[in-house]
Structure formats: C-alpha cells, structure tokens
Amino acid sequence: MHILLVEDDKLLGKSLQRGFEERGFQCAWCQLGRDAIERAQHARFDVVVLDLMLEDMSGLDVLEALRRSSDGVPVLVLTALGSVEERVLGLNRGADDYLVKPFAFAELLARLQAVVRRSTAPAKTSTELTAGPLTLNIATRCAQRDGHQIELTTTEYKLLEFLIRNSDQPVTRRMLCEYLWDANWEGVTNVIEVHINRLRAKIDRGYRQQLIQTVRGIGYAYRTK
C-alpha cells in the first residue's frame, strides 16, 4: 500500500511515517497542502491520510483538489476537529472516512485497509457471500455452515456481513458500532461484545475452527485460515 500522508505536525508526521514503513507500506509525507496536491498529480497513491488544519491552506481545499485530480483515490481525514458538524462537512466534501485525534494507530491501519478494499473491490451481483466454510445469503439474511442453516437477527446479520467483507483483517469495536448503529457513534463500545458472543454461539460453537477471533488491543477478525 502506497500512502500519502499530509500532516503539518512534525512529531506526529514522523511517527506515522515510521509506523507505516515498519509495517511494510510506502509512505510519502508532506507538511504543506500545496506539496500534497503536487505529489498526488505526479504519483499514484492507494490512500491519502489528510489533516485538516494545515499551515498553508485548508485541508478541505486540499481534499477538493485531490478529488479533482487524483482519479478517485480514497481519503481518510485525520484531525483534531471532532464535532458532528465538522465530521459531516468533511464527509460531504469527499472524505471516505474520518478519524479524530487522539487515536490508536491500530485503528488507523484498520480503517485505511478498509477504505482501500472498498475502493478496489469489484462490484458484486451475487446474492451470496462465501468465506471459508460459511456462506451468507444476502437476500434471506441467513447463514449456512457445513450444510446447517443458521438463523440470524438483523444485528447479527449486519455484524457478520461486515466481518466477512473484511475477512482476515482486524476491525475495531468502534468501527463495528458505527457500522451497526450510527456513523457518529459516541456510546460505549463494549456493547459489541454481547452481540459478538451471541453470533459466535450460532456459527462457531461445536466447531474446531473458530471463525470469529479476538484481536487483542484492537477488536475482532473473521479468519478463514
């Protein structure tokens, strides 16, 4: 993954660039908005991490410039501006995701990987999602494992669908809460554990291979291997 990082804070920018590169990603770091726009015009990036409060120009103006010139590259806004109105404004101006400072680096990585997958995934017309030994029917909202039909509640179905679409990648509790209930979720995230336990009881109980696994310090992952 090739990342364009636009962050004017030297300590944070250097830390994020080092963190990305330690995980095997390429990361070009710009402190000024005009430099980021020029970089995006001359190189191809998989995703942009964009701070809104830049020294030379508004991050929202950078976002609009990227949208005009960078062929649909996904943009994750990373900022200290965390009110609902500010988040809605950023999303309406073309951001694909929004993460408020301070944040966990693990969540940032998970969100980046998720927006990149969404931007590169081919359109699917099939009514079924298959991941490992489990098949999820989108039309009936039922699951099937090894020939056994599994009835799901609406919340369990949405939770399982999200995990399957992000197979083998960790997702945070907050990401799940925001997906299930509200893009601006501000409640406690441990409520998700109740739904995960109920879902595990339906799809994993009695099987040696546990599909839904806990990822310590992050959240959960649907593992097919």
Coordinates of N, CA, C and O in Angstrom, one line a residue, residues 117 124 127-138 140-146 148-169 171-172 175-177 179-181 192 194-205 207 209-213 220-224:
R117 N -9.8 -1.4 0.5 CA -10.5 -2.6 0.0 C -11.8 -2.1 -0.7 O -12.2 -2.6 -1.8
K124 N -20.2 -6.6 -7.0 CA -20.7 -8.0 -6.9 C -22.2 -8.0 -7.0 O -23.0 -7.2 -6.4
T127 N -25.9 -13.0 -4.7 CA -26.7 -12.8 -3.5 C -26.1 -13.6 -2.4 O -26.7 -13.6 -1.3
E128 N -24.9 -14.1 -2.6 CA -24.2 -14.9 -1.5 C -22.8 -14.4 -1.3 O -22.1 -14.0 -2.2
L129 N -22.4 -14.4 0.0 CA -21.0 -14.2 0.3 C -20.5 -15.4 1.0 O -21.1 -16.0 1.9
T130 N -19.4 -15.9 0.4 CA -18.8 -17.2 1.0 C -17.4 -16.8 1.5 O -16.6 -16.2 0.8
A131 N -17.1 -17.2 2.7 CA -15.8 -17.0 3.4 C -15.5 -18.2 4.2 O -16.1 -18.5 5.2
G132 N -14.5 -19.0 3.7 CA -14.2 -20.3 4.4 C -15.4 -21.2 4.3 O -16.1 -21.4 3.3
P133 N -15.7 -21.9 5.5 CA -16.8 -22.9 5.5 C -18.2 -22.2 5.6 O -19.2 -23.0 5.7
L134 N -18.3 -20.9 5.6 CA -19.6 -20.3 5.9 C -20.1 -19.5 4.7 O -19.3 -18.8 4.0
T135 N -21.4 -19.6 4.4 CA -22.0 -18.8 3.3 C -23.1 -18.0 3.9 O -23.9 -18.4 4.7
L136 N -23.1 -16.7 3.5 CA -24.1 -15.8 4.0 C -25.0 -15.4 2.8 O -24.5 -14.9 1.8
N137 N -26.3 -15.6 2.9 CA -27.2 -15.3 1.9 C -27.7 -13.8 2.1 O -28.4 -13.6 3.1
I138 N -27.4 -13.0 1.2 CA -27.8 -11.6 1.4 C -29.3 -11.4 1.2 O -29.9 -10.5 1.9
T140 N -31.9 -13.6 2.0 CA -32.6 -14.2 3.1 C -32.1 -13.8 4.4 O -32.7 -14.0 5.5
R141 N -30.8 -13.3 4.4 CA -30.1 -12.9 5.7 C -30.0 -14.1 6.6 O -30.1 -13.9 7.8
C142 N -29.7 -15.2 6.0 CA -29.4 -16.4 6.8 C -28.0 -16.9 6.4 O -27.5 -16.6 5.4
A143 N -27.4 -17.6 7.3 CA -26.1 -18.2 7.1 C -26.2 -19.7 7.0 O -27.1 -20.3 7.5
Q144 N -25.1 -20.3 6.4 CA -25.1 -21.8 6.4 C -23.6 -22.2 6.6 O -22.7 -21.6 5.9
R145 N -23.5 -23.2 7.4 CA -22.1 -23.7 7.7 C -22.2 -25.2 7.7 O -22.9 -25.8 8.4
D146 N -21.4 -25.8 6.8 CA -21.4 -27.3 6.6 C -22.8 -27.8 6.5 O -23.1 -28.9 7.1
H148 N -25.6 -26.7 7.6 CA -26.5 -26.4 8.6 C -27.0 -24.9 8.5 O -26.2 -24.0 8.4
Q149 N -28.3 -24.8 8.4 CA -28.9 -23.4 8.3 C -28.8 -22.7 9.6 O -29.1 -23.3 10.7
I150 N -28.4 -21.4 9.6 CA -28.3 -20.6 10.8 C -29.2 -19.4 10.7 O -28.9 -18.5 9.8
E151 N -30.1 -19.2 11.6 CA -31.0 -18.1 11.6 C -30.3 -16.9 12.4 O -29.7 -17.1 13.4
L152 N -30.4 -15.7 11.8 CA -29.7 -14.6 12.4 C -30.7 -13.4 12.6 O -31.6 -13.2 11.8
T153 N -30.5 -12.7 13.7 CA -31.2 -11.5 13.9 C -30.7 -10.4 13.0 O -29.6 -10.6 12.3
T154 N -31.4 -9.3 12.8 CA -30.9 -8.2 12.0 C -29.5 -7.7 12.4 O -28.6 -7.6 11.5
T155 N -29.3 -7.5 13.7 CA -28.0 -7.1 14.1 C -26.9 -8.1 13.9 O -25.8 -7.8 13.4
E156 N -27.2 -9.4 14.1 CA -26.2 -10.4 13.9 C -25.9 -10.5 12.4 O -24.7 -10.7 12.1
Y157 N -26.9 -10.4 11.6 CA -26.6 -10.4 10.1 C -25.7 -9.3 9.7 O -24.7 -9.5 9.0
K158 N -26.0 -8.1 10.1 CA -25.1 -6.9 9.7 C -23.7 -7.1 10.3 O -22.7 -6.8 9.6
L159 N -23.6 -7.6 11.5 CA -22.3 -7.8 12.1 C -21.5 -8.8 11.4 O -20.3 -8.6 11.0
L160 N -22.1 -9.9 11.0 CA -21.4 -11.0 10.3 C -21.1 -10.5 8.9 O -20.0 -10.8 8.4
E161 N -21.9 -9.8 8.2 CA -21.7 -9.3 6.9 C -20.4 -8.4 6.9 O -19.5 -8.5 6.0
F162 N -20.4 -7.5 7.9 CA -19.2 -6.6 7.9 C -17.9 -7.3 8.2 O -16.9 -7.1 7.6
L163 N -18.0 -8.3 9.1 CA -16.8 -9.1 9.4 C -16.3 -9.9 8.1 O -15.1 -10.0 7.8
I164 N -17.3 -10.5 7.4 CA -16.9 -11.3 6.2 C -16.3 -10.4 5.1 O -15.4 -10.7 4.5
R165 N -16.9 -9.2 4.9 CA -16.4 -8.3 3.9 C -15.0 -7.8 4.2 O -14.3 -7.2 3.4
N166 N -14.7 -7.9 5.5 CA -13.3 -7.5 5.9 C -12.5 -8.8 6.4 O -11.8 -8.7 7.4
S167 N -12.8 -9.9 5.8 CA -12.2 -11.1 6.2 C -10.6 -11.0 6.3 O -10.0 -10.4 5.5
D168 N -10.2 -11.7 7.4 CA -8.7 -11.8 7.7 C -8.1 -10.4 8.0 O -6.9 -10.3 8.0
Q169 N -8.9 -9.4 8.3 CA -8.4 -8.1 8.7 C -9.1 -7.7 10.0 O -10.3 -7.9 10.2
V171 N -10.9 -5.5 12.8 CA -11.8 -4.3 12.8 C -12.0 -4.0 14.3 O -12.0 -4.9 15.2
T172 N -12.1 -2.7 14.6 CA -12.2 -2.3 16.0 C -13.7 -2.3 16.4 O -14.6 -2.4 15.6
M175 N -15.5 0.7 15.1 CA -15.9 0.5 13.7 C -17.2 -0.3 13.6 O -18.1 0.1 12.8
L176 N -17.3 -1.3 14.4 CA -18.5 -2.2 14.3 C -19.7 -1.4 14.8 O -20.8 -1.5 14.2
C177 N -19.5 -0.7 15.9 CA -20.6 0.1 16.5 C -21.1 1.2 15.5 O -22.3 1.4 15.3
Y179 N -20.8 1.1 12.3 CA -21.4 0.5 11.1 C -22.8 0.0 11.5 O -23.8 0.2 10.7
L180 N -23.0 -0.5 12.7 CA -24.3 -1.1 13.0 C -25.3 -0.1 13.4 O -26.5 -0.3 13.0
W181 N -24.9 1.0 14.0 CA -25.9 1.9 14.5 C -25.8 3.3 14.1 O -26.8 3.9 13.8
I192 N -20.7 -4.2 22.0 CA -20.5 -5.1 20.8 C -20.1 -6.5 21.2 O -20.4 -7.4 20.5
V194 N -21.4 -8.3 23.5 CA -22.6 -9.1 23.7 C -23.1 -9.7 22.4 O -23.4 -10.9 22.3
H195 N -23.1 -8.9 21.4 CA -23.5 -9.3 20.0 C -22.5 -10.3 19.4 O -22.9 -11.3 18.8
I196 N -21.2 -10.1 19.6 CA -20.2 -11.0 19.2 C -20.4 -12.4 19.8 O -20.3 -13.4 19.1
N197 N -20.6 -12.4 21.1 CA -20.8 -13.7 21.8 C -22.0 -14.4 21.3 O -21.9 -15.7 21.2
R198 N -23.1 -13.7 21.1 CA -24.3 -14.4 20.5 C -24.0 -14.9 19.1 O -24.5 -16.0 18.8
L199 N -23.3 -14.2 18.3 CA -23.0 -14.6 17.0 C -22.1 -15.8 17.0 O -22.3 -16.8 16.2
R200 N -21.1 -15.8 17.9 CA -20.2 -16.9 18.0 C -20.9 -18.2 18.4 O -20.6 -19.3 17.9
A201 N -21.9 -18.0 19.3 CA -22.6 -19.2 19.7 C -23.4 -19.9 18.6 O -23.6 -21.1 18.6
K202 N -23.7 -19.1 17.6 CA -24.5 -19.6 16.5 C -23.6 -20.2 15.4 O -24.0 -21.2 14.8
I203 N -22.5 -19.6 15.1 CA -21.7 -20.0 14.0 C -20.4 -20.8 14.3 O -19.9 -21.5 13.5
D204 N -19.9 -20.7 15.6 CA -18.7 -21.3 15.9 C -18.8 -22.4 17.0 O -17.9 -23.3 17.1
R205 N -19.9 -22.4 17.8 CA -20.0 -23.4 18.8 C -20.1 -24.8 18.2 O -20.8 -25.1 17.3
Y207 N -17.6 -26.3 16.7 CA -16.6 -26.4 15.6 C -15.2 -26.2 16.1 O -14.9 -25.3 16.9
Q209 N -12.7 -25.1 14.1 CA -12.2 -23.9 13.5 C -13.1 -22.7 14.0 O -14.3 -22.7 13.7
Q210 N -12.6 -21.8 14.7 CA -13.3 -20.6 15.2 C -13.1 -19.5 14.2 O -12.0 -19.0 14.0
L211 N -14.2 -19.1 13.6 CA -14.1 -18.1 12.5 C -14.0 -16.7 13.1 O -13.3 -15.9 12.5
I212 N -14.7 -16.4 14.1 CA -14.6 -15.0 14.7 C -13.6 -15.1 15.9 O -13.8 -15.7 16.9
Q213 N -12.5 -14.3 15.7 CA -11.4 -14.4 16.7 C -11.2 -13.0 17.3 O -11.4 -12.0 16.6
Y220 N -11.8 -7.4 16.7 CA -12.1 -8.8 16.2 C -11.7 -9.0 14.7 O -11.5 -8.0 14.0
A221 N -11.7 -10.2 14.3 CA -11.4 -10.5 12.9 C -12.1 -11.8 12.5 O -12.1 -12.8 13.3
Y222 N -12.6 -11.9 11.3 CA -13.2 -13.1 10.8 C -12.0 -13.8 10.0 O -11.5 -13.3 9.0
R223 N -11.6 -15.0 10.5 CA -10.4 -15.6 10.0 C -10.9 -16.9 9.2 O -11.6 -17.7 9.7
T224 N -10.4 -17.0 8.0 CA -10.7 -18.1 7.1 C -9.6 -19.1 7.1 O -9.7 -20.2 6.5

